Amino acid sequence: MEETTAGSSQEGASADAAPPFDPLVPAVPVSYPLKTLEELESRAYFKSFHYSFNQAQVKLQPAGGDGVPPRRRILVCHDMAGGYSDDRYVQGGKNADAYSIWHWYLIDVFVYFSHDLVTLPPPCWTNTAHKHGVKVLGTFIMEWEEGRKRADKLLSTKDSAQMYAERLTELAVALGFDGWLKDFPKLSADVAGDRKFDVYMALMSLEGALMVGDNGQ
C-alpha cells in the first residue's frame, strides 16, 4: 500500500511539473537570455513569441550638458540573483518589493548581467534608463571551459567574428538598447598561439561591429 501511494505521489508531482520553456509557444510574455552560439547564429530570437514584447519603446534621452560630463562616469551592473527575476515579466508583476533603482541621475551606464551567453536587458530597464539619459548594455559573456570553447569557435576566423558581432548588433538595435559588455576567457593555445594576427583581426572586427548606432559602447 505504501509503495502504491509513493508511486502515485511521484506521478502527481510529474504531472504538476511545469513544461520546458518553449519561446515559440504563446504564453505570458517574458524576457530571457540566449544560451548557445547556435541560437545567436540562427537568429532564433526573432521567431520567438516573446520578441515583440521585449522591444523597448523609450529612446535614449539627452543626459544634459554637452558631451562627456567633466567627472568620472559611473557604470552600474545589475547582478541580482542571476537576473530575470521579477523583471522578466515584461507586462508587470505583483511584487511591490521587487529590486529597483531610484537614483538614476547618478548613473551614466547601466549593465544588465547574468551568467548566460547573451543577456538581453528586459525592456523595463531600458525604458526607465533611457528616460533618465542612461545608456543600457546587455552582456555577452563566455565563462569557464565551455566559454573557452565558444570563444575559440567565435574567433576561428575574421568572418566568423564578424557574423556573430552582426547578430549581436542586430539584437541590440531591434530591442532598443545601446551595446554590450563583453567578457571573454583566456583563449586556447591553438587559437591564441600560432594565429595571433588572425585572432587580433577577428577581435577588431567584433569590436567594430558591436558599436550600436550613435550610442554604442
PDB file of C-alpha atoms in Angstrom:
ATOM      1  CA  MET A   1       0.000   0.000   0.000  1.00  0.00           C
ATOM      2  CA  GLU A   2       2.838   2.366   0.854  1.00  0.00           C
ATOM      3  CA  GLU A   3       4.581   1.640  -2.444  1.00  0.00           C
ATOM      4  CA  THR A   4       1.391   2.419  -4.376  1.00  0.00           C
ATOM      5  CA  THR A   5       0.962   5.708  -2.510  1.00  0.00           C
ATOM      6  CA  ALA A   6       4.574   6.730  -3.148  1.00  0.00           C
ATOM      7  CA  GLY A   7       4.230   5.901  -6.816  1.00  0.00           C
ATOM      8  CA  SER A   8       1.033   7.902  -7.073  1.00  0.00           C
ATOM      9  CA  SER A   9       2.710  10.878  -5.398  1.00  0.00           C
ATOM     10  CA  GLN A  10       5.588  10.777  -7.863  1.00  0.00           C
ATOM     11  CA  GLU A  11       3.208  10.614 -10.798  1.00  0.00           C
ATOM     12  CA  GLY A  12       1.287  13.578  -9.395  1.00  0.00           C
ATOM     13  CA  ALA A  13       4.478  15.573  -8.966  1.00  0.00           C
ATOM     14  CA  SER A  14       5.473  14.827 -12.564  1.00  0.00           C
ATOM     15  CA  ALA A  15       2.067  15.875 -13.810  1.00  0.00           C
ATOM     16  CA  ASP A  16       2.304  19.178 -11.916  1.00  0.00           C
ATOM     17  CA  ALA A  17       5.821  19.989 -13.158  1.00  0.00           C
ATOM     18  CA  ALA A  18       5.981  22.970 -15.489  1.00  0.00           C
ATOM     19  CA  PRO A  19       6.700  22.071 -19.123  1.00  0.00           C
ATOM     20  CA  PRO A  20      10.055  23.156 -20.592  1.00  0.00           C
ATOM     21  CA  PHE A  21      10.143  26.759 -21.789  1.00  0.00           C
ATOM     22  CA  ASP A  22       9.368  26.971 -25.499  1.00  0.00           C
ATOM     23  CA  PRO A  23       9.770  30.520 -26.848  1.00  0.00           C
ATOM     24  CA  LEU A  24       7.645  29.691 -29.895  1.00  0.00           C
ATOM     25  CA  VAL A  25       4.545  28.885 -27.835  1.00  0.00           C
ATOM     26  CA  PRO A  26       2.251  31.806 -26.861  1.00  0.00           C
ATOM     27  CA  ALA A  27       2.445  32.413 -23.116  1.00  0.00           C
ATOM     28  CA  VAL A  28       2.811  35.203 -20.575  1.00  0.00           C
ATOM     29  CA  PRO A  29       5.445  37.455 -22.219  1.00  0.00           C
ATOM     30  CA  VAL A  30       8.846  37.226 -20.554  1.00  0.00           C
ATOM     31  CA  SER A  31      12.433  38.309 -21.075  1.00  0.00           C
ATOM     32  CA  TYR A  32      15.024  35.566 -21.371  1.00  0.00           C
ATOM     33  CA  PRO A  33      18.673  35.091 -22.415  1.00  0.00           C
ATOM     34  CA  LEU A  34      20.273  33.158 -25.258  1.00  0.00           C
ATOM     35  CA  LYS A  35      22.332  30.234 -24.029  1.00  0.00           C
ATOM     36  CA  THR A  36      24.153  28.958 -27.131  1.00  0.00           C
ATOM     37  CA  LEU A  37      26.049  30.281 -30.129  1.00  0.00           C
ATOM     38  CA  GLU A  38      23.652  28.281 -32.298  1.00  0.00           C
ATOM     39  CA  GLU A  39      20.703  30.328 -31.024  1.00  0.00           C
ATOM     40  CA  LEU A  40      22.615  33.504 -31.783  1.00  0.00           C
ATOM     41  CA  GLU A  41      23.768  32.430 -35.233  1.00  0.00           C
ATOM     42  CA  SER A  42      20.342  31.178 -36.354  1.00  0.00           C
ATOM     43  CA  ARG A  43      18.569  34.404 -35.304  1.00  0.00           C
ATOM     44  CA  ALA A  44      16.130  32.183 -33.409  1.00  0.00           C
ATOM     45  CA  TYR A  45      15.137  35.002 -31.059  1.00  0.00           C
ATOM     46  CA  PHE A  46      13.315  36.860 -33.819  1.00  0.00           C
ATOM     47  CA  LYS A  47      10.985  33.886 -34.271  1.00  0.00           C
ATOM     48  CA  SER A  48      10.071  33.891 -30.579  1.00  0.00           C
ATOM     49  CA  PHE A  49       6.554  34.739 -29.451  1.00  0.00           C
ATOM     50  CA  HIS A  50       8.154  36.997 -26.831  1.00  0.00           C
ATOM     51  CA  TYR A  51      10.295  39.081 -29.203  1.00  0.00           C
ATOM     52  CA  SER A  52       7.889  41.947 -29.911  1.00  0.00           C
ATOM     53  CA  PHE A  53       7.068  42.331 -26.207  1.00  0.00           C
ATOM     54  CA  ASN A  54      10.749  42.872 -25.413  1.00  0.00           C
ATOM     55  CA  GLN A  55      11.288  45.860 -27.679  1.00  0.00           C
ATOM     56  CA  ALA A  56      11.980  48.978 -25.618  1.00  0.00           C
ATOM     57  CA  GLN A  57       9.848  51.976 -26.548  1.00  0.00           C
ATOM     58  CA  VAL A  58      11.794  54.870 -25.000  1.00  0.00           C
ATOM     59  CA  LYS A  59      14.692  56.363 -26.942  1.00  0.00           C
ATOM     60  CA  LEU A  60      17.807  57.470 -25.084  1.00  0.00           C
ATOM     61  CA  GLN A  61      17.168  60.993 -23.830  1.00  0.00           C
ATOM     62  CA  PRO A  62      19.892  63.653 -23.593  1.00  0.00           C
ATOM     63  CA  ALA A  63      21.516  63.479 -20.177  1.00  0.00           C
ATOM     64  CA  GLY A  64      22.073  67.235 -20.098  1.00  0.00           C
ATOM     65  CA  GLY A  65      25.202  69.230 -20.806  1.00  0.00           C
ATOM     66  CA  ASP A  66      27.485  68.925 -23.803  1.00  0.00           C
ATOM     67  CA  GLY A  67      29.333  65.692 -24.472  1.00  0.00           C
ATOM     68  CA  VAL A  68      31.058  63.671 -21.762  1.00  0.00           C
ATOM     69  CA  PRO A  69      30.469  65.099 -18.264  1.00  0.00           C
ATOM     70  CA  PRO A  70      33.592  66.630 -16.647  1.00  0.00           C
ATOM     71  CA  ARG A  71      33.808  63.907 -13.998  1.00  0.00           C
ATOM     72  CA  ARG A  72      34.390  60.220 -13.615  1.00  0.00           C
ATOM     73  CA  ARG A  73      31.485  58.307 -15.064  1.00  0.00           C
ATOM     74  CA  ILE A  74      29.573  55.636 -13.153  1.00  0.00           C
ATOM     75  CA  LEU A  75      28.559  52.232 -14.506  1.00  0.00           C
ATOM     76  CA  VAL A  76      26.047  50.190 -12.511  1.00  0.00           C
ATOM     77  CA  CYS A  77      25.963  46.453 -13.169  1.00  0.00           C
ATOM     78  CA  HIS A  78      22.717  44.671 -12.339  1.00  0.00           C
ATOM     79  CA  ASP A  79      23.820  41.307 -10.933  1.00  0.00           C
ATOM     80  CA  MET A  80      20.730  40.376  -8.941  1.00  0.00           C
ATOM     81  CA  ALA A  81      20.459  36.646  -8.199  1.00  0.00           C
ATOM     82  CA  GLY A  82      21.353  35.688 -11.753  1.00  0.00           C
ATOM     83  CA  GLY A  83      18.931  38.107 -13.391  1.00  0.00           C
ATOM     84  CA  TYR A  84      15.487  37.525 -14.905  1.00  0.00           C
ATOM     85  CA  SER A  85      13.616  37.516 -11.620  1.00  0.00           C
ATOM     86  CA  ASP A  86      10.524  39.719 -11.172  1.00  0.00           C
ATOM     87  CA  ASP A  87      11.742  41.897 -14.038  1.00  0.00           C
ATOM     88  CA  ARG A  88      11.377  39.098 -16.581  1.00  0.00           C
ATOM     89  CA  TYR A  89       7.621  39.701 -16.694  1.00  0.00           C
ATOM     90  CA  VAL A  90       7.543  42.447 -19.297  1.00  0.00           C
ATOM     91  CA  GLN A  91       3.911  43.357 -18.640  1.00  0.00           C
ATOM     92  CA  GLY A  92       4.485  43.796 -14.920  1.00  0.00           C
ATOM     93  CA  GLY A  93       4.318  41.647 -11.810  1.00  0.00           C
ATOM     94  CA  LYS A  94       2.736  41.592  -8.369  1.00  0.00           C
ATOM     95  CA  ASN A  95       5.828  42.027  -6.199  1.00  0.00           C
ATOM     96  CA  ALA A  96       5.815  45.609  -4.938  1.00  0.00           C
ATOM     97  CA  ASP A  97       9.198  44.994  -3.295  1.00  0.00           C
ATOM     98  CA  ALA A  98      10.956  43.897  -6.484  1.00  0.00           C
ATOM     99  CA  TYR A  99      14.510  45.182  -6.969  1.00  0.00           C
ATOM    100  CA  SER A 100      14.566  48.721  -8.331  1.00  0.00           C
ATOM    101  CA  ILE A 101      16.851  51.723  -8.816  1.00  0.00           C
ATOM    102  CA  TRP A 102      15.847  55.193  -7.670  1.00  0.00           C
ATOM    103  CA  HIS A 103      18.864  57.454  -8.172  1.00  0.00           C
ATOM    104  CA  TRP A 104      19.247  57.333 -11.937  1.00  0.00           C
ATOM    105  CA  TYR A 105      20.761  60.805 -12.051  1.00  0.00           C
ATOM    106  CA  LEU A 106      23.936  59.347 -10.512  1.00  0.00           C
ATOM    107  CA  ILE A 107      24.345  56.705 -13.250  1.00  0.00           C
ATOM    108  CA  ASP A 108      25.857  57.003 -16.735  1.00  0.00           C
ATOM    109  CA  VAL A 109      25.693  53.394 -17.941  1.00  0.00           C
ATOM    110  CA  PHE A 110      23.513  50.502 -16.752  1.00  0.00           C
ATOM    111  CA  VAL A 111      24.508  46.892 -17.487  1.00  0.00           C
ATOM    112  CA  TYR A 112      22.067  44.005 -17.218  1.00  0.00           C
ATOM    113  CA  PHE A 113      24.043  40.904 -16.260  1.00  0.00           C
ATOM    114  CA  SER A 114      23.562  37.174 -15.997  1.00  0.00           C
ATOM    115  CA  HIS A 115      25.871  34.195 -16.400  1.00  0.00           C
ATOM    116  CA  ASP A 116      24.235  33.193 -19.685  1.00  0.00           C
ATOM    117  CA  LEU A 117      25.958  33.631 -23.039  1.00  0.00           C
ATOM    118  CA  VAL A 118      23.794  36.509 -24.310  1.00  0.00           C
ATOM    119  CA  THR A 119      21.940  38.525 -21.692  1.00  0.00           C
ATOM    120  CA  LEU A 120      19.185  40.685 -23.173  1.00  0.00           C
ATOM    121  CA  PRO A 121      18.019  43.508 -20.872  1.00  0.00           C
ATOM    122  CA  PRO A 122      14.297  43.378 -20.020  1.00  0.00           C
ATOM    123  CA  PRO A 123      12.590  46.396 -21.614  1.00  0.00           C
ATOM    124  CA  CYS A 124      11.517  47.832 -18.250  1.00  0.00           C
ATOM    125  CA  TRP A 125      15.175  48.615 -17.519  1.00  0.00           C
ATOM    126  CA  THR A 126      15.899  50.075 -20.946  1.00  0.00           C
ATOM    127  CA  ASN A 127      12.782  52.253 -20.954  1.00  0.00           C
ATOM    128  CA  THR A 128      13.465  53.614 -17.472  1.00  0.00           C
ATOM    129  CA  ALA A 129      17.190  54.149 -18.006  1.00  0.00           C
ATOM    130  CA  HIS A 130      16.660  55.907 -21.341  1.00  0.00           C
ATOM    131  CA  LYS A 131      14.085  58.211 -19.777  1.00  0.00           C
ATOM    132  CA  HIS A 132      16.847  59.410 -17.443  1.00  0.00           C
ATOM    133  CA  GLY A 133      19.542  59.649 -20.118  1.00  0.00           C
ATOM    134  CA  VAL A 134      21.317  56.440 -19.044  1.00  0.00           C
ATOM    135  CA  LYS A 135      22.736  54.039 -21.633  1.00  0.00           C
ATOM    136  CA  VAL A 136      21.918  50.334 -21.325  1.00  0.00           C
ATOM    137  CA  LEU A 137      24.218  47.432 -22.186  1.00  0.00           C
ATOM    138  CA  GLY A 138      23.439  43.750 -22.477  1.00  0.00           C
ATOM    139  CA  THR A 139      26.082  41.176 -21.577  1.00  0.00           C
ATOM    140  CA  PHE A 140      27.978  38.876 -23.924  1.00  0.00           C
ATOM    141  CA  ILE A 141      29.965  36.550 -21.690  1.00  0.00           C
ATOM    142  CA  MET A 142      31.918  33.330 -22.120  1.00  0.00           C
ATOM    143  CA  GLU A 143      32.925  31.660 -18.872  1.00  0.00           C
ATOM    144  CA  TRP A 144      34.930  28.644 -17.763  1.00  0.00           C
ATOM    145  CA  GLU A 145      35.982  25.797 -20.077  1.00  0.00           C
ATOM    146  CA  GLU A 146      32.774  25.874 -22.104  1.00  0.00           C
ATOM    147  CA  GLY A 147      33.305  29.585 -22.624  1.00  0.00           C
ATOM    148  CA  ARG A 148      36.825  28.984 -23.918  1.00  0.00           C
ATOM    149  CA  LYS A 149      35.477  26.519 -26.475  1.00  0.00           C
ATOM    150  CA  ARG A 150      32.875  29.053 -27.568  1.00  0.00           C
ATOM    151  CA  ALA A 151      35.468  31.808 -27.851  1.00  0.00           C
ATOM    152  CA  ASP A 152      37.694  29.556 -29.956  1.00  0.00           C
ATOM    153  CA  LYS A 153      34.770  28.905 -32.299  1.00  0.00           C
ATOM    154  CA  LEU A 154      33.688  32.532 -32.482  1.00  0.00           C
ATOM    155  CA  LEU A 155      37.220  33.764 -33.185  1.00  0.00           C
ATOM    156  CA  SER A 156      38.165  30.926 -35.524  1.00  0.00           C
ATOM    157  CA  THR A 157      38.123  33.383 -38.448  1.00  0.00           C
ATOM    158  CA  LYS A 158      37.568  37.075 -39.006  1.00  0.00           C
ATOM    159  CA  ASP A 159      34.373  36.257 -40.923  1.00  0.00           C
ATOM    160  CA  SER A 160      33.067  34.206 -38.005  1.00  0.00           C
ATOM    161  CA  ALA A 161      33.702  37.025 -35.537  1.00  0.00           C
ATOM    162  CA  GLN A 162      32.057  39.492 -37.905  1.00  0.00           C
ATOM    163  CA  MET A 163      28.972  37.292 -38.272  1.00  0.00           C
ATOM    164  CA  TYR A 164      28.439  36.907 -34.523  1.00  0.00           C
ATOM    165  CA  ALA A 165      29.079  40.611 -33.998  1.00  0.00           C
ATOM    166  CA  GLU A 166      26.430  41.433 -36.581  1.00  0.00           C
ATOM    167  CA  ARG A 167      23.967  39.124 -34.810  1.00  0.00           C
ATOM    168  CA  LEU A 168      24.623  40.891 -31.502  1.00  0.00           C
ATOM    169  CA  THR A 169      24.338  44.307 -33.097  1.00  0.00           C
ATOM    170  CA  GLU A 170      21.066  43.317 -34.731  1.00  0.00           C
ATOM    171  CA  LEU A 171      19.636  42.239 -31.373  1.00  0.00           C
ATOM    172  CA  ALA A 172      20.652  45.466 -29.642  1.00  0.00           C
ATOM    173  CA  VAL A 173      19.166  47.630 -32.385  1.00  0.00           C
ATOM    174  CA  ALA A 174      15.948  45.595 -32.595  1.00  0.00           C
ATOM    175  CA  LEU A 175      15.385  45.611 -28.829  1.00  0.00           C
ATOM    176  CA  GLY A 176      16.397  49.243 -28.394  1.00  0.00           C
ATOM    177  CA  PHE A 177      19.383  49.089 -26.040  1.00  0.00           C
ATOM    178  CA  ASP A 178      22.792  50.622 -26.602  1.00  0.00           C
ATOM    179  CA  GLY A 179      25.526  47.995 -26.805  1.00  0.00           C
ATOM    180  CA  TRP A 180      27.295  45.206 -24.975  1.00  0.00           C
ATOM    181  CA  LEU A 181      29.553  44.477 -22.049  1.00  0.00           C
ATOM    182  CA  LYS A 182      31.903  41.752 -23.303  1.00  0.00           C
ATOM    183  CA  ASP A 183      33.831  39.244 -21.198  1.00  0.00           C
ATOM    184  CA  PHE A 184      35.990  36.614 -22.920  1.00  0.00           C
ATOM    185  CA  PRO A 185      38.071  33.863 -21.281  1.00  0.00           C
ATOM    186  CA  LYS A 186      41.731  33.241 -21.992  1.00  0.00           C
ATOM    187  CA  LEU A 187      41.852  31.617 -25.418  1.00  0.00           C
ATOM    188  CA  SER A 188      43.275  28.165 -26.001  1.00  0.00           C
ATOM    189  CA  ALA A 189      46.900  27.900 -27.111  1.00  0.00           C
ATOM    190  CA  ASP A 190      45.765  26.674 -30.537  1.00  0.00           C
ATOM    191  CA  VAL A 191      43.819  29.857 -31.196  1.00  0.00           C
ATOM    192  CA  ALA A 192      45.913  32.400 -29.322  1.00  0.00           C
ATOM    193  CA  GLY A 193      49.336  30.991 -30.193  1.00  0.00           C
ATOM    194  CA  ASP A 194      50.006  30.341 -33.869  1.00  0.00           C
ATOM    195  CA  ARG A 195      47.211  32.610 -35.087  1.00  0.00           C
ATOM    196  CA  LYS A 196      47.756  35.757 -33.043  1.00  0.00           C
ATOM    197  CA  PHE A 197      47.324  38.103 -36.006  1.00  0.00           C
ATOM    198  CA  ASP A 198      44.143  36.379 -37.209  1.00  0.00           C
ATOM    199  CA  VAL A 199      42.688  36.462 -33.704  1.00  0.00           C
ATOM    200  CA  TYR A 200      43.614  40.132 -33.360  1.00  0.00           C
ATOM    201  CA  MET A 201      41.827  40.948 -36.626  1.00  0.00           C
ATOM    202  CA  ALA A 202      38.798  38.916 -35.552  1.00  0.00           C
ATOM    203  CA  LEU A 203      38.640  40.799 -32.260  1.00  0.00           C
ATOM    204  CA  MET A 204      38.905  44.130 -34.070  1.00  0.00           C
ATOM    205  CA  SER A 205      36.077  43.041 -36.350  1.00  0.00           C
ATOM    206  CA  LEU A 206      33.973  42.090 -33.341  1.00  0.00           C
ATOM    207  CA  GLU A 207      34.676  45.359 -31.530  1.00  0.00           C
ATOM    208  CA  GLY A 208      33.833  47.434 -34.591  1.00  0.00           C
ATOM    209  CA  ALA A 209      30.549  45.710 -35.346  1.00  0.00           C
ATOM    210  CA  LEU A 210      29.369  45.956 -31.742  1.00  0.00           C
ATOM    211  CA  MET A 211      29.207  49.733 -31.920  1.00  0.00           C
ATOM    212  CA  VAL A 212      25.443  50.243 -31.995  1.00  0.00           C
ATOM    213  CA  GLY A 213      24.462  53.451 -33.758  1.00  0.00           C
ATOM    214  CA  ASP A 214      25.455  56.701 -32.064  1.00  0.00           C
ATOM    215  CA  ASN A 215      25.055  55.127 -28.634  1.00  0.00           C
ATOM    216  CA  GLY A 216      27.432  52.167 -28.997  1.00  0.00           C
ATOM    217  CA  GLN A 217      29.882  51.278 -26.264  1.00  0.00           C
TER     218      GLN A 217
END
